[in-house]
Amino acid sequence: MSPEERRAFQDYYPDSTKHCYGCGSRNPDGYRIQSFAEGDEAVCRFTPEPFHTAVPGAVYGGLIASLIDCHGTGTAAWEAYRAVDRPMDSDPPLRFVTGSLRVSYRKPTPLGVELVLRARATEVGDRKVRVAVQVEAGGVVTAEGEVVAVRIPEAWLASLASGSGP
Amino acid sequence: MSPEERRAFQDYYPDSTKHCYGCGSRNPDGYRIQSFAEGDEAVCRFTPEPFHTAVPGAVYGGLIASLIDCHGTGTAAWEAYRAVDRPMDSDPPLRFVTGSLRVSYRKPTPLGVELVLRARATEVGDRKVRVAVQVEAGGVVTAEGEVVAVRIPEAWLASLASGSGP
């Protein structure tokens, strides 16, 4: 695996947008999830904490939604760069936020094992990328989701970089 | 307001199902959100922490999804008891988990203010309740969601009560 492949998608985000509770490397209180390319698939691995409970023994659905959300927007960025054949560290940055999120909980997701999220884009537009995500626990798909990710306009990115807020 | 109205929906959950990271009173690490009746509406108020960031200044979408999720299943229980004209502390308990979740993020939700979630059932079945939720920040609707809540079967509730897991 090349060094390029080992760098997480989130490492390429502009510094001014690295504060996300789900995936920001500059948020010490957050989950700091990371997404990586594995062939044509984007993969995120995350082991919930024992207190991330739904009913006892099962993973909290809100955490599963959070993982799908952040892995979805990360995958959207990766797919957007791929679509225009640009490396993720090239300018202008392609950074996405969530327009909508859908999660289907197929069965209880067991606590105590690593979760593997696998994602692919199903639609790549200039401003909008649709991403399908599957959540696996012990090789079994327990939840499926879809993220419609919307590209952050350059003016908004500029205002974040200057600290004037969203 | 009567004492009945001041008790949160989540206070009526069976003790064996009070461990949810989003709304369980027995989860000291969680959000412990609470839902209350206000007339024909179910309302949840929650002020995110400063570190619950999406991009700076905005609330993390995964937290918004989590609030919609737990307020949705709480509202489903409340509506299910109302539909059969039973108080929430009567047996058998009507306790719901999330079958599916959908969130539309209309605009950035500002950090630093109390969020108000307003919910109503749009469909009440014996095993399934559909709940529509709006998220307001400073009186402005910033996100909308829908939860399809599925009633926990009595055999599953019994296994949770006996500690044999989900």
XYZ file of C-alpha atoms in Angstrom:
332
model
C 0.000 0.000 0.000
C 1.380 3.410 -0.968
C 1.664 6.277 1.559
C -1.090 8.010 -0.461
C -3.471 5.158 0.309
C -2.638 5.166 4.013
C -3.574 8.814 4.495
C -7.202 9.197 5.602
C -9.593 11.232 3.459
C -10.160 13.508 6.454
C -6.435 14.369 6.581
C -6.916 16.269 3.313
C -9.705 18.498 4.635
C -8.809 22.195 4.884
C -7.575 22.963 8.431
C -10.526 25.313 8.991
C -12.924 22.368 8.525
C -11.152 19.787 10.714
C -13.262 20.416 13.853
C -16.052 17.936 13.203
C -17.119 15.944 16.275
C -17.375 12.851 14.112
C -14.230 13.030 12.000
C -12.188 16.135 12.797
C -8.549 15.557 13.714
C -8.676 18.944 15.467
C -11.581 17.934 17.752
C -9.993 16.195 20.769
C -13.439 15.318 22.221
C -14.814 13.687 19.073
C -14.760 10.256 17.447
C -11.990 11.122 14.949
C -13.141 8.503 12.508
C -10.988 7.924 9.445
C -11.867 6.750 5.953
C -9.505 5.021 3.566
C -9.568 3.782 -0.001
C -9.523 0.019 -0.417
C -9.646 -0.521 -4.149
C -12.854 1.066 -5.443
C -14.420 1.104 -2.001
C -14.108 3.574 0.873
C -13.732 1.841 4.225
C -13.977 3.092 7.798
C -13.267 0.911 10.830
C -14.504 1.946 14.260
C -14.903 0.150 17.563
C -17.626 1.701 19.734
C -16.986 2.269 23.436
C -18.814 0.044 25.944
C -21.080 2.983 26.870
C -22.274 3.493 23.270
C -25.315 1.398 24.096
C -28.783 1.202 22.601
C -30.428 -1.593 24.560
C -27.787 -3.607 26.434
C -25.471 -5.467 24.060
C -26.343 -3.389 21.002
C -24.678 -0.296 19.510
C -26.491 3.037 19.807
C -28.270 3.878 16.542
C -27.278 7.535 16.792
C -23.619 6.524 16.736
C -24.241 4.352 13.681
C -25.928 7.341 12.009
C -22.928 9.507 12.932
C -20.448 7.050 11.438
C -22.485 6.793 8.223
C -22.716 10.589 8.103
C -18.983 11.293 8.383
C -17.828 8.328 6.348
C -20.390 9.396 3.736
C -19.125 12.969 3.392
C -15.523 11.724 3.396
C -16.345 9.248 0.653
C -18.110 12.010 -1.278
C -14.895 14.066 -1.268
C -12.805 11.099 -2.371
C -15.216 10.265 -5.178
C -15.424 13.916 -6.293
C -11.644 14.144 -6.649
C -11.584 10.806 -8.477
C -14.291 12.015 -10.871
C -12.118 14.941 -11.998
C -8.893 12.914 -11.765
C -7.263 15.194 -9.195
C -5.299 14.175 -6.070
C -7.001 15.029 -2.752
C -4.312 17.538 -1.810
C -4.855 19.672 -4.922
C -6.733 22.995 -5.011
C -9.499 24.037 -4.880
C -10.489 21.751 -1.986
C -13.626 19.643 -2.480
C -15.205 19.500 0.977
C -18.735 18.233 1.583
C -21.396 18.569 4.265
C -24.488 16.431 4.717
C -27.633 17.498 2.890
C -29.602 14.459 3.969
C -29.039 11.188 5.718
C -31.027 7.961 5.717
C -30.325 4.910 7.854
C -32.078 1.534 7.904
C -31.356 -0.570 10.960
C -31.631 -4.154 9.725
C -30.829 -5.888 13.020
C -29.166 -5.061 16.361
C -25.477 -4.181 15.875
C -23.496 -6.054 18.537
C -21.297 -4.058 20.917
C -17.730 -5.210 21.517
C -16.582 -5.790 17.947
C -15.032 -3.521 15.340
C -17.544 -2.105 12.875
C -16.592 -1.923 9.200
C -18.334 0.672 7.035
C -18.090 0.200 3.267
C -19.147 3.022 0.966
C -19.397 3.860 -2.727
C -20.822 6.802 -4.625
C -23.978 6.044 -6.565
C -24.117 9.505 -8.160
C -21.364 12.114 -8.532
C -22.417 15.617 -9.521
C -20.493 18.851 -9.427
C -22.217 20.053 -6.244
C -23.842 16.876 -4.925
C -22.614 13.345 -4.354
C -24.851 10.460 -3.290
C -23.127 7.758 -1.247
C -24.378 4.318 -0.207
C -22.943 2.909 3.020
C -23.133 -0.542 4.595
C -22.299 -1.211 8.236
C -20.894 -4.631 9.080
C -20.318 -6.211 12.481
C -18.488 -9.547 12.476
C -19.038 -9.826 8.719
C -22.815 -9.335 8.959
C -24.509 -6.244 7.523
C -26.549 -4.762 10.360
C -27.380 -1.331 8.927
C -27.470 0.445 5.588
C -27.443 4.122 4.882
C -27.387 6.787 2.233
C -25.835 10.235 2.442
C -26.554 13.039 0.027
C -23.452 15.164 0.427
C -23.383 18.765 -0.707
C -20.169 20.514 -1.631
C -19.291 23.491 0.578
C -19.282 26.563 -1.711
C -15.915 28.279 -2.015
C -17.259 31.497 -0.433
C -18.303 29.525 2.655
C -14.922 27.785 2.820
C -13.258 31.201 2.598
C -15.404 32.555 5.452
C -14.506 29.518 7.585
C -10.829 30.031 6.828
C -11.108 33.654 7.910
C -12.958 32.642 11.090
C -16.199 34.426 10.296
C -18.257 31.276 10.835
C -20.682 29.174 8.788
C -48.939 21.409 34.455
C -49.698 18.120 36.193
C -46.938 15.898 37.613
C -47.815 13.403 34.835
C -46.885 15.979 32.213
C -43.579 16.814 33.907
C -42.321 13.230 33.842
C -40.242 12.521 30.743
C -41.350 9.750 28.368
C -37.989 8.056 28.966
C -38.722 7.819 32.717
C -41.411 5.255 31.885
C -39.077 2.925 29.970
C -38.512 -0.482 31.604
C -35.342 -0.339 33.738
C -33.672 -2.958 31.519
C -33.942 -0.564 28.550
C -32.713 2.632 30.218
C -29.070 2.318 29.047
C -29.351 4.168 25.748
C -26.449 6.537 25.042
C -28.932 9.075 23.693
C -31.720 8.959 26.247
C -31.019 6.442 28.993
C -31.166 7.721 32.558
C -28.951 4.766 33.506
C -26.173 5.751 31.056
C -23.974 8.260 32.907
C -21.834 8.871 29.790
C -24.723 9.638 27.446
C -26.827 12.646 26.449
C -29.769 11.718 28.693
C -32.218 13.623 26.507
C -35.779 13.918 27.745
C -39.054 14.229 25.885
C -42.220 15.804 27.249
C -45.799 16.305 26.143
C -46.772 19.867 25.345
C -50.406 19.622 24.285
C -50.545 17.336 21.238
C -46.862 17.737 20.532
C -43.812 15.962 21.972
C -40.993 18.368 22.752
C -37.322 17.812 23.579
C -34.935 20.620 24.523
C -31.192 20.107 24.318
C -28.219 22.438 24.336
C -25.201 20.930 22.534
C -21.751 21.212 24.089
C -19.217 23.571 22.480
C -17.310 20.566 21.116
C -20.344 19.192 19.257
C -19.094 20.921 16.146
C -19.658 20.281 12.449
C -17.797 23.113 10.771
C -16.989 25.840 13.327
C -20.150 27.538 14.625
C -22.501 24.776 13.511
C -23.891 21.747 15.375
C -22.633 18.303 14.356
C -25.160 16.578 12.093
C -24.624 13.235 13.804
C -25.769 14.767 17.091
C -28.859 16.173 15.375
C -29.569 12.693 13.972
C -29.125 11.228 17.468
C -31.571 13.696 19.010
C -34.140 13.011 16.292
C -33.630 9.274 16.785
C -34.208 9.213 20.554
C -36.907 11.870 20.603
C -38.571 9.940 17.780
C -38.670 6.605 19.605
C -39.800 8.358 22.799
C -42.585 10.091 20.910
C -43.543 6.758 19.329
C -44.049 5.256 22.789
C -46.101 8.231 23.957
C -48.292 8.121 20.845
C -48.721 4.332 21.112
C -50.019 4.617 24.687
C -52.279 7.505 23.658
C -53.689 5.451 20.781
C -54.871 2.722 23.164
C -55.799 5.209 25.898
C -53.407 3.770 28.482
C -51.107 5.654 30.867
C -47.381 5.244 30.174
C -46.786 3.414 33.461
C -49.278 0.643 32.644
C -48.364 -2.879 31.488
C -47.359 -4.287 29.094
C -44.710 -1.657 28.355
C -44.690 -0.201 24.843
C -41.009 0.388 24.077
C -39.695 1.189 20.614
C -36.401 0.988 18.736
C -35.502 2.672 15.480
C -36.265 0.810 12.282
C -35.189 3.648 10.038
C -34.168 7.258 10.331
C -34.148 10.074 7.806
C -32.759 13.574 8.361
C -32.770 16.574 6.033
C -30.367 19.313 7.001
C -32.008 22.501 5.751
C -29.339 24.949 6.926
C -26.466 25.065 9.436
C -27.745 24.680 13.015
C -26.007 27.316 15.138
C -24.000 26.178 18.170
C -24.519 27.967 21.479
C -28.307 27.997 21.635
C -30.864 25.534 22.982
C -32.341 23.295 20.306
C -36.064 22.549 20.410
C -37.298 19.340 18.769
C -41.016 19.094 18.053
C -42.519 15.755 17.082
C -45.831 14.167 16.168
C -46.838 10.737 14.957
C -47.981 10.602 11.352
C -48.949 6.907 11.541
C -49.620 4.735 14.595
C -49.742 0.978 14.063
C -49.659 -1.826 16.563
C -45.991 -2.654 15.879
C -44.798 0.442 13.998
C -45.111 4.173 14.601
C -43.964 6.825 12.144
C -42.871 10.113 13.714
C -42.082 13.463 12.082
C -39.596 15.684 13.904
C -38.562 19.298 13.400
C -35.401 20.798 14.894
C -35.495 24.492 15.751
C -32.641 26.770 16.757
C -33.626 30.258 17.838
C -37.108 29.723 16.421
C -35.813 28.724 12.971
C -36.287 25.185 11.634
C -32.817 23.999 10.625
C -33.453 20.269 10.181
C -36.343 17.885 9.686
C -36.466 14.178 10.283
C -38.583 11.085 10.257
C -38.267 8.029 12.459
C -39.952 4.720 11.774
C -40.053 3.216 15.240
C -40.607 -0.482 15.751
C -42.037 -1.875 18.962
C -39.724 -4.196 20.884
C -41.442 -7.602 20.981
C -42.347 -8.812 24.466
C -39.999 -11.827 24.183
C -37.078 -9.475 23.494
C -38.069 -7.231 26.419
C -38.185 -10.325 28.634
C -34.696 -11.420 27.496
C -33.356 -7.924 28.230
C -34.954 -8.006 31.681
C -33.295 -11.356 32.372
C -29.927 -10.038 31.129
C -29.594 -12.437 28.212
C -28.996 -9.614 25.742
C -30.617 -8.337 22.547
